[in-house]
Structures are given as C-alpha cells and as structure tokens.
Amino acid sequence: MEILNVMPLFPKTAVVGNLSEVDNDYLIKNVEEKFKDKKYYKEYDKFYSSDPNLHLEEDYKDFCETILNFTKVICSDIFCYVDLEPKITLMWATGTLPGTTIHRHYHPNSFFSGVYYPQNIEYSSIRFKNPHNPTIFPRFNNHNLYNSTSMEYTPEQGSVIIFPSDLEHDVLPNVSDQMRISIAFNIF
C-alpha cells in the first residue's frame, strides 16, 4: 500500500511578508499621539482602536502605497489573479495593553484583510481558526496543517500578514510590558 498524493483541498492562505522600507518610528509616533485621546479606548473590549479611515490621511499615504504594492504581488504571484487593482477600504490602528487581547472576529464585506506590526517588541500571536468544521475530531500526536483547529503566527517588527477577510482570528494576550500597536486594514 502506498500514498500517492496528499491534496490540501481549498486552503485558506495567509501570506506573511516583511516591509523593511516602512518608517516604523513615524507610524508608532503617529498612533501613540492618536491614542492620547481617550475616545479611542474601547472600554467594552479593553483595547484602543482608531478611526477606520487612516488610509485617507496624508500621514499614511506612503504606508498605504507599500501595502498595496505588496498586495499586488500576492495577487499576481501567488493567486494568479489578473486585471486586479486592490484598494484599501478601511485602515485603523489598534493598541492592546499588557495582558489584554483582541476577541475572535472576521472582516465582512472585503476581500483581503491584513495587519502590520511596526514595533520592536515581543508580539503576541495572531491566531486563525480553521474554517472547516469536522464532525468527528480524533486525538492526534503531532499538531500539523491537516489536524489543527487553529494556527498561530507570531510577528516581528516590520511583519505584515494578509489573509482572506472571512477567516476568523483573534489576538492572544499582550505579553510585552508596553502597549502592543498594530495597523489593520481591509482590501477590496
């Protein structure tokens, strides 16, 4: 008996990159300045979230261009899409205090979503939930792509991750001793 092929059927693909050309100090300073205004603190969720229109601000013009260029590469080189001109529809900054999380959610009404990580800190992981719901789930001895209910990615400074917007995700507790800043966006 032999296995002839293993076919991962209809995978949900997250693409990770590094945007070394981004001025992280500028982004961090801009976000920290915004978060001095307590209106951005979401008491119910226990984290900061800016207005979702950063992509319309002049301060984010170069950053948005970098994100869109990276998205174009993903679209053409990985997904083989043609005649596609991605557009950022929403962009916002988040800040989680030490020990806090961001709840499980997804981003309706967009194609791709993404997160950029500008700080040089020990980032907590973003965790993605397996969108396939098996009816029976046996025990296993090795965690892998074929048997996982979730997958995690732990970013570093300059990391960007772009994923299908319907993929549920959350953020594990902030393990650093400072506010964890990220910039999230939706692309159509």
C-alpha positions as a Python dict, from the first residue, in 0.01 Angstrom:
ca = {
    (1, 'M'): (0, 0, 0),
    (2, 'E'): (130, 348, -83),
    (3, 'I'): (6, 704, -52),
    (4, 'L'): (2, 855, -400),
    (5, 'N'): (-78, 1216, -315),
    (6, 'V'): (-185, 1443, -30),
    (7, 'M'): (-415, 1715, -159),
    (8, 'P'): (-485, 2010, 73),
    (9, 'L'): (-828, 2098, -67),
    (10, 'F'): (-930, 2462, -81),
    (11, 'P'): (-684, 2602, 170),
    (12, 'K'): (-726, 2943, 329),
    (13, 'T'): (-397, 3115, 260),
    (14, 'A'): (-231, 3376, 477),
    (15, 'V'): (74, 3546, 328),
    (16, 'V'): (346, 3688, 554),
    (17, 'G'): (598, 3945, 440),
    (18, 'N'): (841, 4199, 575),
    (19, 'L'): (809, 4564, 479),
    (20, 'S'): (1157, 4687, 566),
    (21, 'E'): (1105, 5013, 375),
    (22, 'V'): (833, 5140, 616),
    (23, 'D'): (924, 5417, 861),
    (24, 'N'): (813, 5236, 1177),
    (25, 'D'): (914, 5517, 1414),
    (26, 'Y'): (690, 5757, 1224),
    (27, 'L'): (393, 5518, 1236),
    (28, 'I'): (438, 5441, 1607),
    (29, 'K'): (465, 5810, 1697),
    (30, 'N'): (153, 5890, 1492),
    (31, 'V'): (-52, 5609, 1652),
    (32, 'E'): (66, 5689, 2005),
    (33, 'E'): (-35, 6051, 1950),
    (34, 'K'): (-384, 5941, 1842),
    (35, 'F'): (-423, 5713, 2144),
    (36, 'K'): (-360, 6002, 2384),
    (37, 'D'): (-723, 6085, 2306),
    (38, 'K'): (-922, 5853, 2532),
    (39, 'K'): (-1211, 5842, 2281),
    (40, 'Y'): (-1016, 5568, 2106),
    (41, 'Y'): (-1023, 5338, 2409),
    (42, 'K'): (-1294, 5076, 2371),
    (43, 'E'): (-1399, 5012, 2730),
    (44, 'Y'): (-1610, 4711, 2636),
    (45, 'D'): (-1323, 4536, 2452),
    (46, 'K'): (-1037, 4676, 2666),
    (47, 'F'): (-821, 4794, 2374),
    (48, 'Y'): (-759, 5108, 2167),
    (49, 'S'): (-886, 5140, 1812),
    (50, 'S'): (-850, 5447, 1591),
    (51, 'D'): (-1096, 5575, 1336),
    (52, 'P'): (-1105, 5333, 1039),
    (53, 'N'): (-1001, 5588, 779),
    (54, 'L'): (-625, 5614, 829),
    (55, 'H'): (-583, 5527, 459),
    (56, 'L'): (-738, 5866, 375),
    (57, 'E'): (-489, 6061, 587),
    (58, 'E'): (-184, 6217, 421),
    (59, 'D'): (37, 6079, 703),
    (60, 'Y'): (-37, 5724, 581),
    (61, 'K'): (-4, 5778, 205),
    (62, 'D'): (339, 5613, 166),
    (63, 'F'): (246, 5329, 400),
    (64, 'C'): (-73, 5259, 203),
    (65, 'E'): (121, 5255, -123),
    (66, 'T'): (361, 4996, 24),
    (67, 'I'): (70, 4779, 143),
    (68, 'L'): (-100, 4798, -198),
    (69, 'N'): (222, 4712, -384),
    (70, 'F'): (271, 4407, -160),
    (71, 'T'): (-93, 4306, -218),
    (72, 'K'): (-46, 4332, -594),
    (73, 'V'): (249, 4092, -573),
    (74, 'I'): (40, 3847, -370),
    (75, 'C'): (-249, 3872, -615),
    (76, 'S'): (-37, 3814, -923),
    (77, 'D'): (238, 3581, -798),
    (78, 'I'): (50, 3360, -553),
    (79, 'F'): (-317, 3368, -652),
    (80, 'C'): (-250, 3432, -1024),
    (81, 'Y'): (-527, 3693, -1044),
    (82, 'V'): (-529, 3919, -1350),
    (83, 'D'): (-666, 4268, -1409),
    (84, 'L'): (-697, 4334, -1037),
    (85, 'E'): (-639, 4674, -879),
    (86, 'P'): (-661, 4634, -500),
    (87, 'K'): (-794, 4924, -296),
    (88, 'I'): (-779, 4981, 79),
    (89, 'T'): (-1133, 5035, 206),
    (90, 'L'): (-1059, 5064, 578),
    (91, 'M'): (-744, 5109, 785),
    (92, 'W'): (-718, 5151, 1161),
    (93, 'A'): (-465, 5125, 1439),
    (94, 'T'): (-513, 4906, 1744),
    (95, 'G'): (-341, 4913, 2079),
    (96, 'T'): (-363, 4639, 2339),
    (97, 'L'): (-232, 4699, 2689),
    (98, 'P'): (-19, 4436, 2867),
    (99, 'G'): (-227, 4124, 2935),
    (100, 'T'): (-517, 4221, 2708),
    (101, 'T'): (-641, 4053, 2390),
    (102, 'I'): (-847, 4119, 2081),
    (103, 'H'): (-1157, 3899, 2056),
    (104, 'R'): (-1224, 3647, 1781),
    (105, 'H'): (-1374, 3809, 1472),
    (106, 'Y'): (-1362, 3833, 1094),
    (107, 'H'): (-1395, 4122, 847),
    (108, 'P'): (-1717, 4111, 643),
    (109, 'N'): (-1759, 4291, 312),
    (110, 'S'): (-1397, 4285, 197),
    (111, 'F'): (-1170, 4052, 4),
    (112, 'F'): (-841, 4053, 196),
    (113, 'S'): (-759, 4179, 543),
    (114, 'G'): (-419, 4238, 691),
    (115, 'V'): (-215, 4354, 985),
    (116, 'Y'): (116, 4538, 1002),
    (117, 'Y'): (342, 4532, 1310),
    (118, 'P'): (565, 4842, 1350),
    (119, 'Q'): (715, 4786, 1695),
    (120, 'N'): (1033, 4612, 1803),
    (121, 'I'): (869, 4421, 2090),
    (122, 'E'): (777, 4065, 2178),
    (123, 'Y'): (449, 4049, 1990),
    (124, 'S'): (173, 3815, 2096),
    (125, 'S'): (46, 3582, 1826),
    (126, 'I'): (-242, 3629, 1590),
    (127, 'R'): (-444, 3306, 1586),
    (128, 'F'): (-655, 3188, 1292),
    (129, 'K'): (-944, 2945, 1332),
    (130, 'N'): (-975, 2654, 1093),
    (131, 'P'): (-1278, 2736, 873),
    (132, 'H'): (-1353, 2368, 810),
    (133, 'N'): (-1569, 2208, 1075),
    (134, 'P'): (-1514, 1835, 1100),
    (135, 'T'): (-1798, 1635, 1253),
    (136, 'I'): (-1557, 1397, 1429),
    (137, 'F'): (-1222, 1504, 1565),
    (138, 'P'): (-994, 1226, 1695),
    (139, 'R'): (-695, 1281, 1921),
    (140, 'F'): (-360, 1325, 1746),
    (141, 'N'): (4, 1312, 1847),
    (142, 'N'): (151, 1579, 1615),
    (143, 'H'): (-7, 1918, 1550),
    (144, 'N'): (2, 1990, 1175),
    (145, 'L'): (-181, 2153, 884),
    (146, 'Y'): (-418, 1859, 844),
    (147, 'N'): (-544, 1822, 1201),
    (148, 'S'): (-534, 2171, 1353),
    (149, 'T'): (-833, 2365, 1478),
    (150, 'S'): (-624, 2683, 1475),
    (151, 'M'): (-288, 2814, 1356),
    (152, 'E'): (-82, 3094, 1509),
    (153, 'Y'): (169, 3340, 1372),
    (154, 'T'): (399, 3541, 1597),
    (155, 'P'): (505, 3860, 1415),
    (156, 'E'): (820, 4065, 1441),
    (157, 'Q'): (883, 4431, 1368),
    (158, 'G'): (807, 4502, 1002),
    (159, 'S'): (591, 4191, 955),
    (160, 'V'): (274, 4213, 753),
    (161, 'I'): (22, 3934, 719),
    (162, 'I'): (-255, 3936, 458),
    (163, 'F'): (-536, 3680, 468),
    (164, 'P'): (-890, 3621, 337),
    (165, 'S'): (-1128, 3855, 521),
    (166, 'D'): (-1368, 3578, 615),
    (167, 'L'): (-1101, 3393, 813),
    (168, 'E'): (-1181, 3416, 1184),
    (169, 'H'): (-893, 3531, 1402),
    (170, 'D'): (-806, 3674, 1741),
    (171, 'V'): (-500, 3806, 1920),
    (172, 'L'): (-351, 3629, 2220),
    (173, 'P'): (-277, 3829, 2539),
    (174, 'N'): (-15, 4102, 2504),
    (175, 'V'): (299, 3955, 2663),
    (176, 'S'): (509, 4271, 2641),
    (177, 'D'): (530, 4538, 2909),
    (178, 'Q'): (405, 4812, 2677),
    (179, 'M'): (109, 4884, 2451),
    (180, 'R'): (110, 4647, 2152),
    (181, 'I'): (46, 4856, 1839),
    (182, 'S'): (-66, 4716, 1506),
    (183, 'I'): (-222, 4865, 1196),
    (184, 'A'): (-504, 4666, 1040),
    (185, 'F'): (-665, 4711, 701),
    (186, 'N'): (-924, 4572, 462),
    (187, 'I'): (-874, 4545, 88),
    (188, 'F'): (-1131, 4514, -186),
}
